[in-house]
Amino acid sequence: MNQANTQGKRPYIIVIGNEKGGTGKSTISMHVIVYLLREGMTVGSIDVDARQGSLSRYIENRANFAQKIPGKSIPLPKHIAIFKSDKTDLNEAQQEEEAKVLEALDQLKGCDVIVIDTPGTDSYLSRVAHSYATTLITPLNDSLVDFDMLARVEGDNIRPSKYAEMVWEQKKNKAMRDGGSIDWIVLRNRLSNIKAKNKAEVEKWVGLLSKRIGVRTIDGLGERVIFRELFLQGLTLMDLRELEIKPTLSHIAARQEVKQLIDSIRVFQDTIQKIA
Ligand SMILES: Nc1ncnc2c1ncn2[C@@H]1O[C@H](COP(=O)(O)OP(=O)(O)OP(=O)(O)O)[C@@H](O)[C@H]1O
Ligand SMILES: [Mg+2]
């Protein structure tokens, strides 16, 4: 992810996933994509939640906006939306979905990075996408209801729940396929400044996650209007400078939060590059 993909290196694959709906997956996908584009990288994006299509719509809005202001640079990812198979035979449907993912990855193989947005529910397509992650980012709203999707609280301890077990399966699939591993980051999203009892409680359990199910947890994104208000134009806070919009303090803080996320992905990338 650090340098241009000029020598046939495989793209770095970032999957954004959580089987809980509405935790910020599509929003974070778009912000990661635009951050990397603005760094001059070539970015491919895949929407495996094509039926809902939030990321696809966001990118479509961006392409439309870019056409309206030809003098400005509004970089775009190379985007592919993948729909679920409509075959009734389960085996055939799964084969078709696997083939679609492989085809999309092949079409985007010249990119430096591929970002994959997944749905907020379990599906075969989503599981296949997870198995190709180099880094998996799981956004989590600051609520114990969201936390429950990852791990069940039992007394003073936690045990992995459905989604964590699925990720574990995909780690095994990936290791068997190419010997690779998945770096898993849990990112708290929509954090408020208010010191609430619930917030401290979530913090405590998220802290235990890294020991118990092998994830890295990082400081997340705040609850900020700028993360959602530019959807219709297909823009993000990383585009404000190009549009000559003077950033506010909240914009600067938001940018720092996205940067921290990107930096945390790079920590892992540097490790694998040293090993290679
Ligand atoms: N940090 C944030 N600050 C403010 N609003 C946010 C933030 N993150 C996400 N949102 C808003 O929360 C809502 C859900 O976000 P988003 O659609 O990205 O979630 P999702 O996980 O992709 O949902 P789904 O599971 O349905 O695909 C949207 O209205 C989005 O604009
Ligand atoms: Mg979404």
Tab-separated table of C-alpha atoms and ligand atoms in Angstrom:
chain	number	residue	atom	x	y	z
A	1	MET	CA	0.000	0.000	0.000
A	2	ASN	CA	3.019	2.288	0.339
A	3	GLN	CA	4.116	2.460	-3.242
A	4	ALA	CA	2.651	2.260	-6.725
A	5	ASN	CA	1.866	-1.178	-8.071
A	6	THR	CA	4.311	-1.006	-10.925
A	7	GLN	CA	6.065	-4.361	-10.719
A	8	GLY	CA	3.125	-6.686	-10.864
A	9	LYS	CA	2.726	-6.797	-7.075
A	10	ARG	CA	-0.591	-8.094	-5.862
A	11	PRO	CA	-2.969	-5.370	-4.612
A	12	TYR	CA	-3.393	-4.895	-0.888
A	13	ILE	CA	-6.956	-5.961	-0.069
A	14	ILE	CA	-8.927	-4.151	2.625
A	15	VAL	CA	-12.309	-5.651	3.540
A	16	ILE	CA	-14.789	-3.704	5.652
A	17	GLY	CA	-17.100	-6.117	7.431
A	18	ASN	CA	-19.468	-6.699	10.318
A	19	GLU	CA	-22.618	-8.802	10.260
A	20	LYS	CA	-24.364	-6.074	12.226
A	21	GLY	CA	-26.126	-3.553	10.005
A	22	GLY	CA	-25.562	0.187	10.070
A	23	THR	CA	-22.179	0.261	11.806
A	24	GLY	CA	-20.556	2.495	9.173
A	25	LYS	CA	-19.052	-0.032	6.737
A	26	SER	CA	-19.973	1.822	3.530
A	27	THR	CA	-19.074	5.216	5.008
A	28	ILE	CA	-15.668	3.946	6.108
A	29	SER	CA	-15.104	2.152	2.783
A	30	MET	CA	-15.630	5.434	0.914
A	31	HIS	CA	-13.366	7.419	3.249
A	32	VAL	CA	-10.562	4.851	2.976
A	33	ILE	CA	-10.933	4.814	-0.833
A	34	VAL	CA	-10.786	8.602	-1.183
A	35	TYR	CA	-7.932	8.974	1.328
A	36	LEU	CA	-5.808	6.514	-0.690
A	37	LEU	CA	-6.826	8.051	-4.037
A	38	ARG	CA	-5.755	11.450	-2.751
A	39	GLU	CA	-2.372	9.937	-1.877
A	40	GLY	CA	-2.015	9.131	-5.573
A	41	MET	CA	-2.755	5.413	-5.356
A	42	THR	CA	-4.805	3.494	-7.860
A	43	VAL	CA	-7.746	2.067	-5.985
A	44	GLY	CA	-10.209	-0.626	-6.959
A	45	SER	CA	-13.475	-0.955	-5.081
A	46	ILE	CA	-15.903	-3.845	-4.873
A	47	ASP	CA	-19.428	-3.656	-3.473
A	48	VAL	CA	-20.597	-7.118	-2.450
A	49	ASP	CA	-23.654	-5.459	-0.922
A	50	ALA	CA	-24.801	-4.512	-4.419
A	51	ARG	CA	-28.496	-4.960	-3.636
A	52	GLN	CA	-28.365	-2.134	-1.085
A	53	GLY	CA	-25.578	-0.508	-3.089
A	54	SER	CA	-24.669	2.355	-0.716
A	55	LEU	CA	-21.009	2.365	-1.740
A	56	SER	CA	-21.906	2.014	-5.432
A	57	ARG	CA	-24.300	4.985	-5.128
A	58	TYR	CA	-21.683	7.046	-3.298
A	59	ILE	CA	-19.197	6.426	-6.130
A	60	GLU	CA	-21.827	7.039	-8.819
A	61	ASN	CA	-22.649	10.390	-7.175
A	62	ARG	CA	-18.936	11.201	-7.182
A	63	ALA	CA	-18.567	10.398	-10.880
A	64	ASN	CA	-21.567	12.632	-11.675
A	65	PHE	CA	-20.168	15.448	-9.570
A	66	ALA	CA	-16.733	15.142	-11.217
A	67	GLN	CA	-18.357	15.634	-14.637
A	68	LYS	CA	-19.956	18.873	-13.489
A	69	ILE	CA	-16.642	20.453	-12.483
A	70	PRO	CA	-14.153	19.382	-15.166
A	71	GLY	CA	-11.409	21.743	-13.952
A	72	LYS	CA	-11.089	20.031	-10.551
A	73	SER	CA	-9.447	16.734	-9.740
A	74	ILE	CA	-11.962	14.343	-8.239
A	75	PRO	CA	-10.182	10.976	-8.433
A	76	LEU	CA	-12.355	7.887	-8.809
A	77	PRO	CA	-11.798	4.236	-7.980
A	78	LYS	CA	-12.309	1.505	-10.542
A	79	HIS	CA	-15.561	0.134	-9.166
A	80	ILE	CA	-17.300	-3.237	-9.479
A	81	ALA	CA	-20.638	-4.201	-7.889
A	82	ILE	CA	-21.318	-7.897	-7.341
A	83	PHE	CA	-24.875	-9.161	-6.951
A	84	LYS	CA	-25.820	-12.415	-5.254
A	85	SER	CA	-26.400	-15.322	-7.616
A	86	ASP	CA	-30.041	-15.984	-8.478
A	87	LYS	CA	-29.432	-19.681	-9.145
A	88	THR	CA	-31.693	-21.902	-7.054
A	89	ASP	CA	-29.181	-24.742	-6.652
A	90	LEU	CA	-27.013	-23.865	-3.651
A	91	ASN	CA	-23.799	-25.382	-5.026
A	92	GLU	CA	-24.206	-23.685	-8.379
A	93	ALA	CA	-25.017	-20.363	-6.705
A	94	GLN	CA	-21.921	-20.565	-4.498
A	95	GLN	CA	-19.699	-21.495	-7.439
A	96	GLU	CA	-21.041	-18.566	-9.426
A	97	GLU	CA	-20.484	-16.129	-6.552
A	98	GLU	CA	-16.944	-17.365	-5.981
A	99	ALA	CA	-16.224	-16.984	-9.699
A	100	LYS	CA	-17.603	-13.423	-9.660
A	101	VAL	CA	-15.303	-12.427	-6.792
A	102	LEU	CA	-12.285	-13.958	-8.535
A	103	GLU	CA	-13.197	-12.212	-11.789
A	104	ALA	CA	-13.501	-8.845	-10.034
A	105	LEU	CA	-10.163	-9.310	-8.256
A	106	ASP	CA	-8.606	-10.208	-11.590
A	107	GLN	CA	-10.049	-7.090	-13.261
A	108	LEU	CA	-8.581	-4.954	-10.479
A	109	LYS	CA	-5.219	-6.687	-10.264
A	110	GLY	CA	-3.351	-3.632	-11.556
A	111	CYS	CA	-4.519	-1.492	-8.608
A	112	ASP	CA	-2.387	-0.716	-5.567
A	113	VAL	CA	-5.263	-1.326	-3.189
A	114	ILE	CA	-8.694	-2.942	-3.405
A	115	VAL	CA	-11.367	-1.941	-0.880
A	116	ILE	CA	-14.329	-4.311	-0.461
A	117	ASP	CA	-17.574	-3.238	1.225
A	118	THR	CA	-19.725	-6.084	2.565
A	119	PRO	CA	-23.361	-6.353	3.746
A	120	GLY	CA	-24.542	-6.204	7.341
A	121	THR	CA	-25.778	-9.787	7.192
A	122	ASP	CA	-24.181	-13.173	6.714
A	123	SER	CA	-24.014	-14.367	3.099
A	124	TYR	CA	-21.784	-16.711	1.123
A	125	LEU	CA	-20.603	-13.834	-1.059
A	126	SER	CA	-19.569	-11.871	1.993
A	127	ARG	CA	-17.712	-14.842	3.466
A	128	VAL	CA	-15.764	-15.343	0.233
A	129	ALA	CA	-14.876	-11.629	0.201
A	130	HIS	CA	-13.618	-11.854	3.805
A	131	SER	CA	-11.339	-14.748	2.849
A	132	TYR	CA	-9.381	-12.444	0.506
A	133	ALA	CA	-8.710	-9.720	3.098
A	134	THR	CA	-5.173	-8.692	3.946
A	135	THR	CA	-6.692	-6.315	6.474
A	136	LEU	CA	-10.244	-6.623	7.790
A	137	ILE	CA	-11.759	-3.532	9.366
A	138	THR	CA	-14.796	-4.079	11.568
A	139	PRO	CA	-16.573	-0.883	12.571
A	140	LEU	CA	-18.539	-1.087	15.778
A	141	ASN	CA	-21.058	1.402	17.092
A	142	ASP	CA	-20.494	2.314	20.689
A	143	SER	CA	-23.112	-0.066	22.001
A	144	LEU	CA	-23.139	-3.417	23.739
A	145	VAL	CA	-25.743	-4.580	21.222
A	146	ASP	CA	-23.149	-4.198	18.454
A	147	PHE	CA	-20.426	-5.700	20.597
A	148	ASP	CA	-22.534	-8.839	21.025
A	149	MET	CA	-22.094	-9.631	17.312
A	150	LEU	CA	-18.372	-10.040	17.906
A	151	ALA	CA	-18.233	-11.525	21.368
A	152	ARG	CA	-20.634	-12.626	24.086
A	153	VAL	CA	-20.087	-11.256	27.547
A	154	GLU	CA	-20.142	-14.060	30.118
A	155	GLY	CA	-19.514	-12.923	33.654
A	156	ASP	CA	-16.090	-11.290	33.601
A	157	ASN	CA	-15.067	-12.929	30.372
A	158	ILE	CA	-16.024	-12.950	26.687
A	159	ARG	CA	-16.259	-15.682	24.098
A	160	PRO	CA	-16.272	-15.288	20.320
A	161	SER	CA	-19.712	-15.080	18.765
A	162	LYS	CA	-20.998	-15.816	15.277
A	163	TYR	CA	-19.144	-13.171	13.300
A	164	ALA	CA	-15.818	-13.820	15.052
A	165	GLU	CA	-16.208	-17.531	14.310
A	166	MET	CA	-16.884	-16.764	10.654
A	167	VAL	CA	-13.744	-14.598	10.450
A	168	TRP	CA	-11.777	-17.424	12.052
A	169	GLU	CA	-13.061	-19.806	9.334
A	170	GLN	CA	-12.007	-17.364	6.613
A	171	LYS	CA	-8.559	-16.992	8.176
A	172	LYS	CA	-8.204	-20.761	7.852
A	173	ASN	CA	-9.472	-20.705	4.253
A	174	LYS	CA	-6.999	-17.994	3.350
A	175	ALA	CA	-4.092	-19.783	5.041
A	176	MET	CA	-4.940	-22.973	3.135
A	177	ARG	CA	-5.300	-21.137	-0.171
A	178	ASP	CA	-2.137	-19.042	-0.184
A	179	GLY	CA	-0.501	-19.246	3.244
A	180	GLY	CA	-1.574	-15.663	3.983
A	181	SER	CA	-3.060	-14.220	7.143
A	182	ILE	CA	-5.699	-11.609	7.914
A	183	ASP	CA	-4.928	-8.606	10.077
A	184	TRP	CA	-8.160	-7.829	11.931
A	185	ILE	CA	-8.848	-4.321	13.205
A	186	VAL	CA	-11.907	-3.377	15.257
A	187	LEU	CA	-12.685	0.310	14.945
A	188	ARG	CA	-15.180	2.036	17.188
A	189	ASN	CA	-17.402	4.353	15.183
A	190	ARG	CA	-19.694	7.294	15.927
A	191	LEU	CA	-17.995	8.021	19.224
A	192	SER	CA	-19.505	10.869	21.194
A	193	ASN	CA	-17.668	13.258	23.477
A	194	ILE	CA	-20.059	12.570	26.279
A	195	LYS	CA	-18.630	10.505	29.119
A	196	ALA	CA	-21.362	7.935	29.442
A	197	LYS	CA	-21.456	4.765	31.506
A	198	ASN	CA	-22.204	2.772	28.346
A	199	LYS	CA	-19.130	4.180	26.609
A	200	ALA	CA	-16.821	3.140	29.446
A	201	GLU	CA	-18.440	-0.298	29.483
A	202	VAL	CA	-17.904	-0.796	25.720
A	203	GLU	CA	-14.324	0.421	26.113
A	204	LYS	CA	-13.681	-2.179	28.797
A	205	TRP	CA	-15.002	-5.081	26.701
A	206	VAL	CA	-13.329	-3.910	23.481
A	207	GLY	CA	-10.072	-3.879	25.450
A	208	LEU	CA	-10.555	-7.573	26.228
A	209	LEU	CA	-11.229	-8.418	22.576
A	210	SER	CA	-7.616	-8.196	21.471
A	211	LYS	CA	-6.521	-10.756	24.056
A	212	ARG	CA	-9.439	-13.081	23.535
A	213	ILE	CA	-10.012	-13.196	19.753
A	214	GLY	CA	-6.822	-11.791	18.248
A	215	VAL	CA	-7.933	-8.432	16.945
A	216	ARG	CA	-6.303	-5.037	17.079
A	217	THR	CA	-8.558	-2.334	18.436
A	218	ILE	CA	-7.999	1.280	17.524
A	219	ASP	CA	-9.459	4.636	18.432
A	220	GLY	CA	-12.306	5.207	16.073
A	221	LEU	CA	-14.233	7.873	14.246
A	222	GLY	CA	-16.290	10.435	16.072
A	223	GLU	CA	-19.959	11.125	15.429
A	224	ARG	CA	-19.543	13.926	12.885
A	225	VAL	CA	-21.862	15.452	10.311
A	226	ILE	CA	-18.983	15.690	7.817
A	227	PHE	CA	-18.857	11.877	7.613
A	228	ARG	CA	-22.352	11.829	6.109
A	229	GLU	CA	-23.332	15.210	4.673
A	230	LEU	CA	-21.454	14.984	1.342
A	231	PHE	CA	-22.977	11.670	0.178
A	232	LEU	CA	-25.147	13.229	-2.542
A	233	GLN	CA	-22.156	14.929	-4.147
A	234	GLY	CA	-20.073	11.782	-3.700
A	235	LEU	CA	-17.508	13.767	-1.767
A	236	THR	CA	-15.658	13.353	1.517
A	237	LEU	CA	-13.734	15.626	3.817
A	238	MET	CA	-10.598	14.685	1.888
A	239	ASP	CA	-11.978	16.612	-1.112
A	240	LEU	CA	-12.540	19.935	0.634
A	241	ARG	CA	-9.148	21.416	-0.233
A	242	GLU	CA	-9.674	20.790	-3.951
A	243	LEU	CA	-13.019	22.569	-3.702
A	244	GLU	CA	-11.417	25.445	-1.823
A	245	ILE	CA	-13.660	24.934	1.207
A	246	LYS	CA	-11.986	26.188	4.356
A	247	PRO	CA	-11.772	23.306	6.843
A	248	THR	CA	-13.234	23.719	10.326
A	249	LEU	CA	-11.638	22.289	13.465
A	250	SER	CA	-14.090	19.390	13.292
A	251	HIS	CA	-12.978	18.636	9.703
A	252	ILE	CA	-9.334	18.607	10.769
A	253	ALA	CA	-10.105	16.264	13.660
A	254	ALA	CA	-12.120	13.997	11.329
A	255	ARG	CA	-9.245	13.844	8.855
A	256	GLN	CA	-6.893	12.898	11.668
A	257	GLU	CA	-9.233	10.042	12.609
A	258	VAL	CA	-9.205	8.676	9.049
A	259	LYS	CA	-5.417	9.079	8.909
A	260	GLN	CA	-5.057	7.082	12.125
A	261	LEU	CA	-7.039	4.265	10.565
A	262	ILE	CA	-4.851	4.261	7.437
A	263	ASP	CA	-1.689	4.389	9.574
A	264	SER	CA	-2.871	1.413	11.584
A	265	ILE	CA	-3.306	-0.590	8.365
A	266	ARG	CA	0.224	0.391	7.332
A	267	VAL	CA	1.710	-0.957	10.564
A	268	PHE	CA	0.677	-4.443	9.472
A	269	GLN	CA	1.738	-3.891	5.887
A	270	ASP	CA	5.223	-2.874	7.020
A	271	THR	CA	5.422	-6.066	9.065
A	272	ILE	CA	4.543	-8.306	6.119
A	273	GLN	CA	6.951	-6.452	3.864
A	274	LYS	CA	9.769	-7.055	6.333
A	275	ILE	CA	8.902	-10.744	6.472
A	276	ALA	CA	8.688	-11.072	2.673
B	1	LIG	N1	-18.724	8.561	12.067
B	1	LIG	C1	-19.971	8.869	11.656
B	1	LIG	N2	-20.531	10.066	11.960
B	1	LIG	C2	-21.788	10.366	11.567
B	1	LIG	N3	-22.578	9.547	10.862
B	1	LIG	C3	-22.083	8.336	10.517
B	1	LIG	C4	-20.757	7.932	10.882
B	1	LIG	N4	-20.546	6.676	10.406
B	1	LIG	C5	-21.678	6.331	9.771
B	1	LIG	N5	-22.609	7.303	9.836
B	1	LIG	C6	-23.994	7.261	9.335
B	1	LIG	O1	-24.566	6.055	9.879
B	1	LIG	C7	-25.460	5.464	8.959
B	1	LIG	C8	-25.003	4.015	8.662
B	1	LIG	O2	-23.759	4.088	7.987
B	1	LIG	P1	-23.410	3.102	6.791
B	1	LIG	O3	-24.495	3.046	5.779
B	1	LIG	O4	-22.045	3.460	6.340
B	1	LIG	O5	-23.386	1.730	7.611
B	1	LIG	P2	-23.257	0.240	7.042
B	1	LIG	O6	-22.569	-0.553	8.087
B	1	LIG	O7	-22.653	0.262	5.692
B	1	LIG	O8	-24.791	-0.193	6.939
B	1	LIG	P3	-25.359	-1.549	6.265
B	1	LIG	O9	-25.037	-2.654	7.225
B	1	LIG	O10	-26.828	-1.277	6.149
B	1	LIG	O11	-24.662	-1.714	4.952
B	1	LIG	C9	-25.456	6.336	7.735
B	1	LIG	O12	-26.533	7.240	7.852
B	1	LIG	C10	-24.125	7.088	7.833
B	1	LIG	O13	-24.163	8.332	7.176
B	2	MG	MG	-23.343	-0.577	3.874
